[in-house]
mmCIF file of C-alpha atoms and ligand atoms in Angstrom:
data_model
loop_
_atom_site.group_PDB
_atom_site.id
_atom_site.type_symbol
_atom_site.label_atom_id
_atom_site.label_comp_id
_atom_site.label_asym_id
_atom_site.label_seq_id
_atom_site.Cartn_x
_atom_site.Cartn_y
_atom_site.Cartn_z
ATOM 1 C CA MET A 11 -59.801 -134.667 -171.289
ATOM 2 C CA THR A 12 -57.003 -133.652 -169.323
ATOM 3 C CA ALA A 13 -56.077 -135.285 -166.212
ATOM 4 C CA ALA A 14 -55.894 -132.802 -162.645
ATOM 5 C CA PRO A 15 -53.085 -130.840 -161.575
ATOM 6 C CA ALA A 16 -50.878 -133.097 -160.400
ATOM 7 C CA GLU A 17 -48.527 -131.425 -157.594
ATOM 8 C CA PRO A 18 -45.069 -130.796 -159.464
ATOM 9 C CA VAL A 19 -47.517 -128.340 -161.620
ATOM 10 C CA TRP A 20 -48.283 -126.789 -158.648
ATOM 11 C CA ALA A 21 -45.108 -125.807 -157.706
ATOM 12 C CA GLU A 22 -44.507 -125.397 -160.662
ATOM 13 C CA ALA A 23 -46.573 -122.489 -160.911
ATOM 14 C CA VAL A 24 -45.982 -121.401 -157.679
ATOM 15 C CA ALA A 25 -41.775 -120.951 -157.463
ATOM 16 C CA ALA A 26 -42.477 -119.256 -161.547
ATOM 17 C CA LEU A 27 -44.684 -116.285 -159.700
ATOM 18 C CA ASN A 28 -42.490 -116.351 -156.933
ATOM 19 C CA ALA A 29 -39.785 -115.830 -158.830
ATOM 20 C CA ALA A 30 -41.406 -113.341 -161.355
ATOM 21 C CA PRO A 31 -41.148 -109.293 -160.494
ATOM 22 C CA ASP A 32 -43.126 -108.698 -163.095
ATOM 23 C CA VAL A 33 -47.036 -110.764 -164.251
ATOM 24 C CA ALA A 34 -48.281 -110.561 -166.896
ATOM 25 C CA LEU A 35 -52.458 -111.673 -166.011
ATOM 26 C CA ALA A 36 -54.733 -112.403 -169.506
ATOM 27 C CA CYS A 37 -58.745 -113.912 -169.758
ATOM 28 C CA HIS A 38 -60.896 -114.957 -172.660
ATOM 29 C CA LEU A 39 -62.514 -112.159 -175.159
ATOM 30 C CA GLY A 40 -66.101 -110.894 -172.989
ATOM 31 C CA PRO A 41 -64.835 -112.213 -170.271
ATOM 32 C CA ASP A 42 -67.126 -114.181 -168.108
ATOM 33 C CA GLY A 43 -67.399 -113.711 -164.112
ATOM 34 C CA ASP A 44 -65.548 -116.887 -164.328
ATOM 35 C CA ALA A 45 -62.723 -115.356 -166.742
ATOM 36 C CA LEU A 46 -62.504 -111.468 -164.807
ATOM 37 C CA GLY A 47 -63.523 -113.123 -161.721
ATOM 38 C CA SER A 48 -59.954 -115.569 -161.854
ATOM 39 C CA LEU A 49 -58.347 -112.546 -163.784
ATOM 40 C CA LEU A 50 -58.580 -110.199 -161.243
ATOM 41 C CA ALA A 51 -58.893 -112.502 -158.185
ATOM 42 C CA LEU A 52 -55.523 -113.546 -158.615
ATOM 43 C CA ALA A 53 -53.920 -109.079 -160.411
ATOM 44 C CA LEU A 54 -55.604 -108.445 -156.099
ATOM 45 C CA GLY A 55 -53.507 -111.470 -154.756
ATOM 46 C CA LEU A 56 -49.656 -110.593 -156.601
ATOM 47 C CA ARG A 57 -49.960 -107.208 -155.914
ATOM 48 C CA SER A 58 -50.170 -107.942 -152.704
ATOM 49 C CA LEU A 59 -46.891 -109.585 -152.702
ATOM 50 C CA GLY A 60 -45.029 -106.686 -154.322
ATOM 51 C CA LYS A 61 -45.410 -107.741 -157.346
ATOM 52 C CA ASN A 62 -46.456 -105.158 -160.792
ATOM 53 C CA VAL A 63 -48.743 -106.706 -162.787
ATOM 54 C CA VAL A 64 -51.063 -105.775 -165.903
ATOM 55 C CA ALA A 65 -54.251 -107.902 -166.575
ATOM 56 C CA SER A 66 -56.585 -107.453 -170.235
ATOM 57 C CA TRP A 67 -57.693 -109.760 -172.805
ATOM 58 C CA GLY A 68 -58.481 -109.238 -176.502
ATOM 59 C CA SER A 69 -61.839 -107.986 -177.328
ATOM 60 C CA ASP A 70 -61.676 -105.012 -178.795
ATOM 61 C CA PRO A 71 -63.563 -102.259 -177.561
ATOM 62 C CA PHE A 72 -62.466 -102.892 -174.758
ATOM 63 C CA ARG A 73 -64.278 -102.684 -171.902
ATOM 64 C CA VAL A 74 -65.200 -104.485 -168.297
ATOM 65 C CA PRO A 75 -69.506 -106.564 -168.994
ATOM 66 C CA PRO A 76 -71.803 -103.624 -166.691
ATOM 67 C CA GLN A 77 -72.458 -106.791 -164.830
ATOM 68 C CA TYR A 78 -68.982 -106.848 -163.704
ATOM 69 C CA ALA A 79 -68.414 -103.205 -162.595
ATOM 70 C CA PHE A 80 -68.873 -103.673 -159.699
ATOM 71 C CA LEU A 81 -65.480 -106.427 -158.781
ATOM 72 C CA PRO A 82 -62.294 -104.839 -157.349
ATOM 73 C CA GLY A 83 -59.904 -104.798 -158.711
ATOM 74 C CA LEU A 84 -60.755 -103.063 -162.161
ATOM 75 C CA ASP A 85 -58.099 -100.280 -161.525
ATOM 76 C CA LEU A 86 -55.634 -103.076 -162.143
ATOM 77 C CA LEU A 87 -56.793 -103.793 -166.057
ATOM 78 C CA SER A 88 -55.320 -102.087 -168.674
ATOM 79 C CA PRO A 89 -56.183 -102.182 -172.409
ATOM 80 C CA PRO A 90 -54.774 -104.711 -174.588
ATOM 81 C CA ALA A 91 -52.353 -102.115 -177.058
ATOM 82 C CA GLU A 92 -51.299 -101.487 -173.211
ATOM 83 C CA PHE A 93 -50.440 -105.709 -173.279
ATOM 84 C CA PRO A 94 -45.983 -106.559 -173.285
ATOM 85 C CA ALA A 95 -46.343 -108.477 -176.092
ATOM 86 C CA LYS A 96 -43.456 -109.858 -174.525
ATOM 87 C CA PRO A 97 -43.601 -110.516 -170.758
ATOM 88 C CA ASP A 98 -41.507 -112.935 -169.263
ATOM 89 C CA LEU A 99 -44.756 -114.842 -167.123
ATOM 90 C CA LEU A 100 -47.554 -115.059 -167.799
ATOM 91 C CA VAL A 101 -50.693 -116.435 -166.482
ATOM 92 C CA THR A 102 -53.639 -117.273 -169.214
ATOM 93 C CA PHE A 103 -57.600 -117.775 -167.078
ATOM 94 C CA ASP A 104 -60.570 -119.569 -168.116
ATOM 95 C CA THR A 105 -59.140 -119.616 -171.131
ATOM 96 C CA GLY A 106 -59.514 -122.894 -173.261
ATOM 97 C CA SER A 107 -57.304 -122.683 -176.412
ATOM 98 C CA VAL A 108 -55.423 -119.564 -177.698
ATOM 99 C CA ASP A 109 -57.210 -117.945 -180.367
ATOM 100 C CA ARG A 110 -60.011 -117.332 -177.646
ATOM 101 C CA LEU A 111 -57.151 -114.798 -176.714
ATOM 102 C CA GLY A 112 -58.623 -112.911 -179.451
ATOM 103 C CA SER A 113 -56.455 -109.492 -179.567
ATOM 104 C CA LEU A 114 -54.098 -111.283 -177.659
ATOM 105 C CA ALA A 115 -53.450 -114.302 -178.794
ATOM 106 C CA GLY A 116 -50.124 -113.332 -180.373
ATOM 107 C CA VAL A 117 -47.791 -113.410 -176.423
ATOM 108 C CA ILE A 118 -48.581 -116.724 -176.143
ATOM 109 C CA ASP A 119 -45.609 -116.678 -179.037
ATOM 110 C CA GLY A 120 -43.457 -113.597 -177.316
ATOM 111 C CA ALA A 121 -43.703 -114.852 -173.473
ATOM 112 C CA GLY A 122 -41.181 -116.700 -171.347
ATOM 113 C CA ALA A 123 -43.117 -118.948 -169.373
ATOM 114 C CA VAL A 124 -47.147 -119.330 -169.647
ATOM 115 C CA ILE A 125 -48.906 -121.001 -166.956
ATOM 116 C CA VAL A 126 -52.870 -121.967 -167.794
ATOM 117 C CA VAL A 127 -54.845 -122.058 -165.062
ATOM 118 C CA ASP A 128 -58.644 -124.078 -166.977
ATOM 119 C CA HIS A 129 -61.156 -125.313 -165.992
ATOM 120 C CA HIS A 130 -62.757 -126.243 -169.653
ATOM 121 C CA PRO A 131 -62.081 -130.424 -170.905
ATOM 122 C CA SER A 132 -61.720 -128.627 -174.092
ATOM 123 C CA ASN A 133 -57.755 -126.913 -173.041
ATOM 124 C CA THR A 134 -55.014 -128.214 -175.780
ATOM 125 C CA ALA A 135 -53.102 -127.849 -173.081
ATOM 126 C CA TYR A 136 -50.619 -124.493 -174.633
ATOM 127 C CA GLY A 137 -49.093 -123.561 -171.539
ATOM 128 C CA THR A 138 -45.171 -123.653 -170.065
ATOM 129 C CA VAL A 139 -47.489 -124.864 -167.069
ATOM 130 C CA ASN A 140 -50.513 -126.491 -167.674
ATOM 131 C CA VAL A 141 -53.009 -126.253 -164.416
ATOM 132 C CA ILE A 142 -55.620 -127.374 -165.460
ATOM 133 C CA ASP A 143 -58.447 -129.476 -163.796
ATOM 134 C CA PRO A 144 -61.497 -130.464 -165.674
ATOM 135 C CA ASP A 145 -63.597 -131.444 -163.262
ATOM 136 C CA ALA A 146 -63.201 -127.885 -161.089
ATOM 137 C CA ALA A 147 -66.735 -126.112 -161.427
ATOM 138 C CA ALA A 148 -64.363 -123.293 -162.448
ATOM 139 C CA SER A 149 -61.261 -121.711 -162.474
ATOM 140 C CA VAL A 150 -61.138 -119.413 -159.855
ATOM 141 C CA VAL A 151 -61.369 -122.888 -158.056
ATOM 142 C CA LEU A 152 -57.765 -123.349 -158.614
ATOM 143 C CA VAL A 153 -57.136 -119.574 -158.886
ATOM 144 C CA ASP A 154 -58.168 -119.928 -154.955
ATOM 145 C CA GLU A 155 -55.530 -122.866 -154.182
ATOM 146 C CA LEU A 156 -52.407 -121.347 -155.910
ATOM 147 C CA LEU A 157 -53.681 -118.342 -153.460
ATOM 148 C CA ARG A 158 -53.387 -120.495 -150.536
ATOM 149 C CA ARG A 159 -49.613 -122.113 -151.799
ATOM 150 C CA LEU A 160 -48.852 -117.948 -152.983
ATOM 151 C CA GLN A 161 -49.890 -117.667 -149.195
ATOM 152 C CA VAL A 162 -51.947 -114.418 -150.066
ATOM 153 C CA PRO A 163 -54.355 -114.537 -147.461
ATOM 154 C CA LEU A 164 -57.932 -114.657 -148.129
ATOM 155 C CA THR A 165 -59.482 -110.672 -148.402
ATOM 156 C CA ALA A 166 -63.130 -109.601 -148.871
ATOM 157 C CA ASP A 167 -61.327 -108.036 -152.881
ATOM 158 C CA ILE A 168 -60.069 -111.052 -153.081
ATOM 159 C CA ALA A 169 -62.996 -113.484 -152.552
ATOM 160 C CA ALA A 170 -65.884 -110.706 -154.066
ATOM 161 C CA CYS A 171 -63.923 -111.504 -157.706
ATOM 162 C CA LEU A 172 -63.897 -115.310 -156.050
ATOM 163 C CA TYR A 173 -67.550 -115.814 -154.784
ATOM 164 C CA THR A 174 -68.657 -114.402 -158.274
ATOM 165 C CA GLY A 175 -66.336 -116.020 -160.829
ATOM 166 C CA LEU A 176 -68.031 -119.461 -159.346
ATOM 167 C CA THR A 177 -72.139 -118.222 -158.885
ATOM 168 C CA THR A 178 -71.150 -117.421 -162.778
ATOM 169 C CA ASP A 179 -70.671 -120.827 -164.243
ATOM 170 C CA THR A 180 -71.955 -122.851 -160.894
ATOM 171 C CA GLY A 181 -75.178 -120.944 -162.818
ATOM 172 C CA SER A 182 -76.169 -119.531 -159.302
ATOM 173 C CA PHE A 183 -75.551 -122.998 -157.570
ATOM 174 C CA LYS A 184 -77.380 -124.409 -159.715
ATOM 175 C CA TYR A 185 -75.965 -126.592 -162.312
ATOM 176 C CA GLN A 186 -74.667 -130.461 -161.572
ATOM 177 C CA ALA A 187 -70.884 -129.075 -160.871
ATOM 178 C CA THR A 188 -72.114 -127.673 -157.986
ATOM 179 C CA THR A 189 -70.634 -130.338 -155.260
ATOM 180 C CA PRO A 190 -70.409 -130.509 -151.612
ATOM 181 C CA ALA A 191 -66.939 -128.729 -151.899
ATOM 182 C CA VAL A 192 -68.389 -125.891 -153.634
ATOM 183 C CA HIS A 193 -70.512 -125.103 -151.035
ATOM 184 C CA ALA A 194 -67.729 -125.406 -148.646
ATOM 185 C CA PHE A 195 -65.715 -122.964 -150.800
ATOM 186 C CA ALA A 196 -68.844 -120.645 -151.079
ATOM 187 C CA ALA A 197 -69.057 -121.234 -147.050
ATOM 188 C CA ARG A 198 -65.198 -119.686 -146.011
ATOM 189 C CA LEU A 199 -65.486 -116.620 -148.757
ATOM 190 C CA ILE A 200 -68.816 -116.074 -147.298
ATOM 191 C CA ALA A 201 -67.064 -116.018 -144.332
ATOM 192 C CA THR A 202 -64.652 -112.709 -145.751
ATOM 193 C CA GLY A 203 -67.935 -110.884 -145.194
ATOM 194 C CA ILE A 204 -68.800 -110.290 -148.508
ATOM 195 C CA ASP A 205 -71.519 -109.143 -149.780
ATOM 196 C CA HIS A 206 -73.041 -112.008 -151.937
ATOM 197 C CA ALA A 207 -76.452 -110.988 -152.258
ATOM 198 C CA ALA A 208 -75.456 -107.398 -153.630
ATOM 199 C CA ILE A 209 -73.175 -109.919 -155.251
ATOM 200 C CA ALA A 210 -75.472 -111.619 -156.473
ATOM 201 C CA ARG A 211 -78.073 -108.667 -157.270
ATOM 202 C CA GLU A 212 -75.422 -107.215 -159.927
ATOM 203 C CA VAL A 213 -74.601 -110.655 -161.343
ATOM 204 C CA TRP A 214 -78.545 -112.329 -162.104
ATOM 205 C CA ASP A 215 -81.035 -109.734 -161.897
ATOM 206 C CA THR A 216 -79.104 -106.507 -163.075
ATOM 207 C CA ASN A 217 -80.759 -104.678 -166.063
ATOM 208 C CA ARG A 218 -81.412 -101.644 -168.679
ATOM 209 C CA PHE A 219 -84.316 -100.952 -170.022
ATOM 210 C CA ALA A 220 -83.603 -101.396 -172.974
ATOM 211 C CA TYR A 221 -81.634 -105.009 -172.669
ATOM 212 C CA VAL A 222 -85.407 -106.668 -171.015
ATOM 213 C CA LYS A 223 -86.859 -105.543 -174.624
ATOM 214 C CA LEU A 224 -83.619 -106.582 -176.760
ATOM 215 C CA LEU A 225 -84.847 -109.421 -174.838
ATOM 216 C CA GLY A 226 -88.051 -109.253 -176.381
ATOM 217 C CA VAL A 227 -87.227 -109.638 -179.599
ATOM 218 C CA LEU A 228 -84.503 -111.911 -178.907
ATOM 219 C CA LEU A 229 -87.391 -114.460 -177.622
ATOM 220 C CA ASP A 230 -89.575 -112.929 -180.123
ATOM 221 C CA ARG A 231 -87.801 -114.704 -183.001
ATOM 222 C CA ALA A 232 -87.491 -117.697 -181.145
ATOM 223 C CA THR A 233 -87.930 -121.117 -182.867
ATOM 224 C CA LEU A 234 -89.137 -124.632 -181.421
ATOM 225 C CA GLU A 235 -87.939 -127.837 -183.228
ATOM 226 C CA ALA A 236 -89.352 -129.343 -181.341
ATOM 227 C CA GLU A 237 -88.373 -133.030 -183.443
ATOM 228 C CA ARG A 238 -84.863 -132.453 -182.650
ATOM 229 C CA GLY A 239 -85.593 -130.870 -178.828
ATOM 230 C CA LEU A 240 -83.204 -127.015 -179.892
ATOM 231 C CA VAL A 241 -84.619 -124.005 -179.415
ATOM 232 C CA TRP A 242 -82.843 -121.383 -180.754
ATOM 233 C CA SER A 243 -83.272 -117.729 -182.547
ATOM 234 C CA TRP A 244 -80.029 -115.357 -183.170
ATOM 235 C CA SER A 245 -79.001 -110.997 -181.761
ATOM 236 C CA THR A 246 -77.561 -108.196 -185.072
ATOM 237 C CA GLN A 247 -74.912 -105.486 -185.380
ATOM 238 C CA ALA A 248 -78.260 -103.699 -185.668
ATOM 239 C CA ASP A 249 -80.040 -104.803 -183.183
ATOM 240 C CA PHE A 250 -77.271 -103.716 -180.891
ATOM 241 C CA ALA A 251 -76.582 -100.997 -181.992
ATOM 242 C CA THR A 252 -80.659 -99.695 -182.135
ATOM 243 C CA TYR A 253 -80.998 -101.258 -178.288
ATOM 244 C CA GLY A 254 -76.773 -99.816 -177.401
ATOM 245 C CA VAL A 255 -76.408 -102.796 -175.960
ATOM 246 C CA GLY A 256 -72.863 -104.464 -175.898
ATOM 247 C CA MET A 257 -72.099 -108.532 -177.071
ATOM 248 C CA GLU A 258 -71.624 -109.477 -174.487
ATOM 249 C CA ASP A 259 -74.212 -107.167 -172.469
ATOM 250 C CA ILE A 260 -76.426 -110.517 -173.433
ATOM 251 C CA GLU A 261 -74.977 -113.074 -171.697
ATOM 252 C CA GLY A 262 -78.261 -114.127 -169.829
ATOM 253 C CA ALA A 263 -80.126 -114.022 -172.957
ATOM 254 C CA ILE A 264 -79.342 -118.031 -173.211
ATOM 255 C CA ASP A 265 -80.475 -118.905 -169.276
ATOM 256 C CA MET A 266 -83.821 -117.605 -170.680
ATOM 257 C CA LEU A 267 -84.746 -119.844 -174.156
ATOM 258 C CA ARG A 268 -82.765 -122.963 -171.950
ATOM 259 C CA THR A 269 -86.399 -123.030 -169.438
ATOM 260 C CA THR A 270 -88.347 -124.327 -172.458
ATOM 261 C CA VAL A 271 -89.262 -127.927 -171.398
ATOM 262 C CA GLU A 272 -89.586 -128.837 -175.341
ATOM 263 C CA ALA A 273 -85.995 -128.489 -176.290
ATOM 264 C CA GLU A 274 -82.853 -130.603 -174.770
ATOM 265 C CA VAL A 275 -80.400 -127.886 -175.991
ATOM 266 C CA ALA A 276 -81.300 -123.827 -177.381
ATOM 267 C CA VAL A 277 -78.894 -122.226 -179.505
ATOM 268 C CA ILE A 278 -78.132 -117.935 -179.315
ATOM 269 C CA LEU A 279 -76.272 -116.813 -182.149
ATOM 270 C CA LYS A 280 -74.282 -113.698 -182.441
ATOM 271 C CA GLU A 281 -73.362 -111.605 -184.728
ATOM 272 C CA THR A 282 -69.998 -109.798 -184.440
ATOM 273 C CA PRO A 283 -68.476 -106.763 -185.937
ATOM 274 C CA GLU A 284 -66.892 -108.322 -188.062
ATOM 275 C CA GLY A 285 -69.961 -110.299 -189.093
ATOM 276 C CA THR A 286 -69.038 -113.848 -187.423
ATOM 277 C CA TYR A 287 -70.829 -115.714 -185.455
ATOM 278 C CA ALA A 288 -70.465 -116.623 -181.812
ATOM 279 C CA VAL A 289 -72.817 -119.249 -181.241
ATOM 280 C CA SER A 290 -73.412 -120.013 -177.498
ATOM 281 C CA MET A 291 -74.949 -123.400 -176.998
ATOM 282 C CA ARG A 292 -76.849 -125.401 -173.417
ATOM 283 C CA ALA A 293 -78.137 -128.580 -172.791
ATOM 284 C CA LYS A 294 -79.447 -129.858 -170.514
ATOM 285 C CA GLY A 295 -80.157 -133.925 -170.070
ATOM 286 C CA THR A 296 -77.882 -136.433 -171.983
ATOM 287 C CA THR A 297 -76.468 -133.695 -175.146
ATOM 288 C CA ASP A 298 -73.322 -132.720 -174.670
ATOM 289 C CA VAL A 299 -72.554 -129.322 -176.188
ATOM 290 C CA GLY A 300 -68.722 -129.812 -175.640
ATOM 291 C CA ALA A 301 -68.554 -131.806 -177.858
ATOM 292 C CA ILE A 302 -69.942 -130.382 -180.401
ATOM 293 C CA CYS A 303 -68.979 -127.423 -179.652
ATOM 294 C CA VAL A 304 -65.721 -128.631 -180.307
ATOM 295 C CA ALA A 305 -66.815 -130.440 -183.658
ATOM 296 C CA LEU A 306 -68.068 -127.177 -184.959
ATOM 297 C CA GLY A 307 -64.373 -125.693 -184.130
ATOM 298 C CA GLY A 308 -64.620 -124.027 -180.798
ATOM 299 C CA GLY A 309 -64.749 -125.358 -177.106
ATOM 300 C CA GLY A 310 -67.062 -125.330 -173.823
ATOM 301 C CA HIS A 311 -68.502 -127.877 -171.457
ATOM 302 C CA ARG A 312 -71.146 -131.030 -171.952
ATOM 303 C CA TYR A 313 -73.562 -128.335 -170.506
ATOM 304 C CA ALA A 314 -72.290 -124.614 -172.130
ATOM 305 C CA ALA A 315 -70.022 -124.890 -174.978
ATOM 306 C CA GLY A 316 -69.841 -122.320 -177.860
ATOM 307 C CA PHE A 317 -68.249 -122.075 -181.349
ATOM 308 C CA THR A 318 -67.654 -118.554 -183.878
ATOM 309 C CA SER A 319 -68.846 -118.905 -187.417
ATOM 310 C CA ASP A 320 -67.521 -117.164 -190.575
ATOM 311 C CA ALA A 321 -70.644 -118.845 -192.554
ATOM 312 C CA ASP A 322 -74.235 -116.991 -192.349
ATOM 313 C CA LEU A 323 -76.956 -117.112 -189.924
ATOM 314 C CA ALA A 324 -78.655 -120.100 -191.732
ATOM 315 C CA THR A 325 -75.321 -122.372 -192.899
ATOM 316 C CA THR A 326 -74.686 -122.244 -189.568
ATOM 317 C CA MET A 327 -77.954 -123.596 -188.045
ATOM 318 C CA ASP A 328 -77.738 -126.346 -191.213
ATOM 319 C CA ARG A 329 -74.036 -127.316 -190.078
ATOM 320 C CA LEU A 330 -75.731 -126.974 -186.058
ATOM 321 C CA ARG A 331 -79.252 -129.079 -186.888
ATOM 322 C CA ALA A 332 -76.495 -131.760 -188.881
ATOM 323 C CA ALA A 333 -74.383 -132.076 -186.163
ATOM 324 C CA LEU A 334 -76.968 -132.473 -183.343
ATOM 325 C CA ASP A 335 -79.303 -134.941 -185.645
ATOM 326 C CA ALA A 336 -75.663 -136.907 -185.593
ATOM 327 C CA ARG A 337 -75.255 -137.557 -182.395
HETATM 328 P P1 5GP B 411 -70.466 -118.064 -173.947
HETATM 329 O O1 5GP B 411 -71.806 -119.260 -174.761
HETATM 330 O O2 5GP B 411 -71.125 -118.531 -172.410
HETATM 331 O O3 5GP B 411 -70.359 -118.331 -174.518
HETATM 332 O O4 5GP B 411 -69.474 -119.668 -173.396
HETATM 333 C C1 5GP B 411 -70.019 -120.713 -173.233
HETATM 334 C C2 5GP B 411 -68.720 -121.775 -173.192
HETATM 335 O O5 5GP B 411 -67.923 -122.003 -174.515
HETATM 336 C C3 5GP B 411 -67.966 -121.533 -172.311
HETATM 337 O O6 5GP B 411 -67.587 -122.257 -171.319
HETATM 338 C C4 5GP B 411 -66.567 -120.625 -173.330
HETATM 339 O O7 5GP B 411 -65.164 -120.173 -172.522
HETATM 340 C C5 5GP B 411 -66.986 -121.314 -173.965
HETATM 341 N N1 5GP B 411 -66.494 -120.538 -175.563
HETATM 342 C C6 5GP B 411 -67.986 -119.736 -176.336
HETATM 343 N N2 5GP B 411 -67.935 -119.161 -177.714
HETATM 344 C C7 5GP B 411 -66.166 -120.231 -177.175
HETATM 345 C C8 5GP B 411 -65.851 -119.997 -178.598
HETATM 346 O O8 5GP B 411 -66.075 -119.690 -179.451
HETATM 347 N N3 5GP B 411 -64.764 -121.173 -178.836
HETATM 348 C C9 5GP B 411 -63.835 -121.470 -177.813
HETATM 349 N N4 5GP B 411 -63.163 -122.551 -178.032
HETATM 350 N N5 5GP B 411 -64.395 -121.636 -176.874
HETATM 351 C C10 5GP B 411 -65.929 -121.087 -176.754
HETATM 352 MN MN1 MN B 412 -65.016 -120.753 -166.742
#
């Protein structure tokens, strides 16, 4: 576990950003609200300081998940093919390890300096400057502090990005990480005049009918293994094609599955276009799914984590059960 950023770390990050006329920004592939909110908030902030910014992530196809299409600053995004291979300064957000940058992973070696802004306990500290706080509720908490130190005024547009990250990673202010400081941060963001109710509706309460139908398929397939406190389901590339729903659009399906009272751990396996499985795990109670996912080659937090599996569905589930039974 990395300790919270020390004063010299902040100073180094601020000095590097102040000195750079051009800054490249990247978040993890298949971005969630925290990754996108962090990326766009700093991109907007740096633009207001007169910097040239390029912002992207390494997913193919490259598209903004529809629940985040309302975010300010989307005009600052470019597809990964247009991302510089050797930027003088690269900043990554919410990305615990280099492989999570997807097709942009190689830029780490090409970049002059790399500032890592993250809150994953599993972060491998792959930057030249590591702004990492595993106790932060979201990466946007660290971005907010960075913007304050860069003396960027908190505009409503920046606040909307930060609020989106905060509500995403706290599960709408429900998870353990929702401290008094999180509420104080939210209050400061809402005070800028953002429409927080509209943001919550976009992020949590808006789905296409095709998504609702696909959710029905996933829930119908769900299996409860009560003896090990596990509930799980899966989706295939064929499902995504049939319903016209993107892989990253079903982020919320696991939140429905995890309401199962008989299960402490919920799992969804999503088949990727490459034929691997992107596995999402959620826990309540004492199971540390972050540790389990690290052991299975992935990463994440105590209550929310994931890994990618090259094995087929049955083999992947066998490995996962073995890891759970070793608890
Ligand atoms: P989600 O299940 O929402 O995709 O991810 C939950 C958490 O686990 C996030 O913090 C995410 O960064 C992490 N995570 C998900 N998949 C992977 C993976 O394949 N590798 C790593 N290292 N972390 C992952
Ligand atoms: Mn996050």
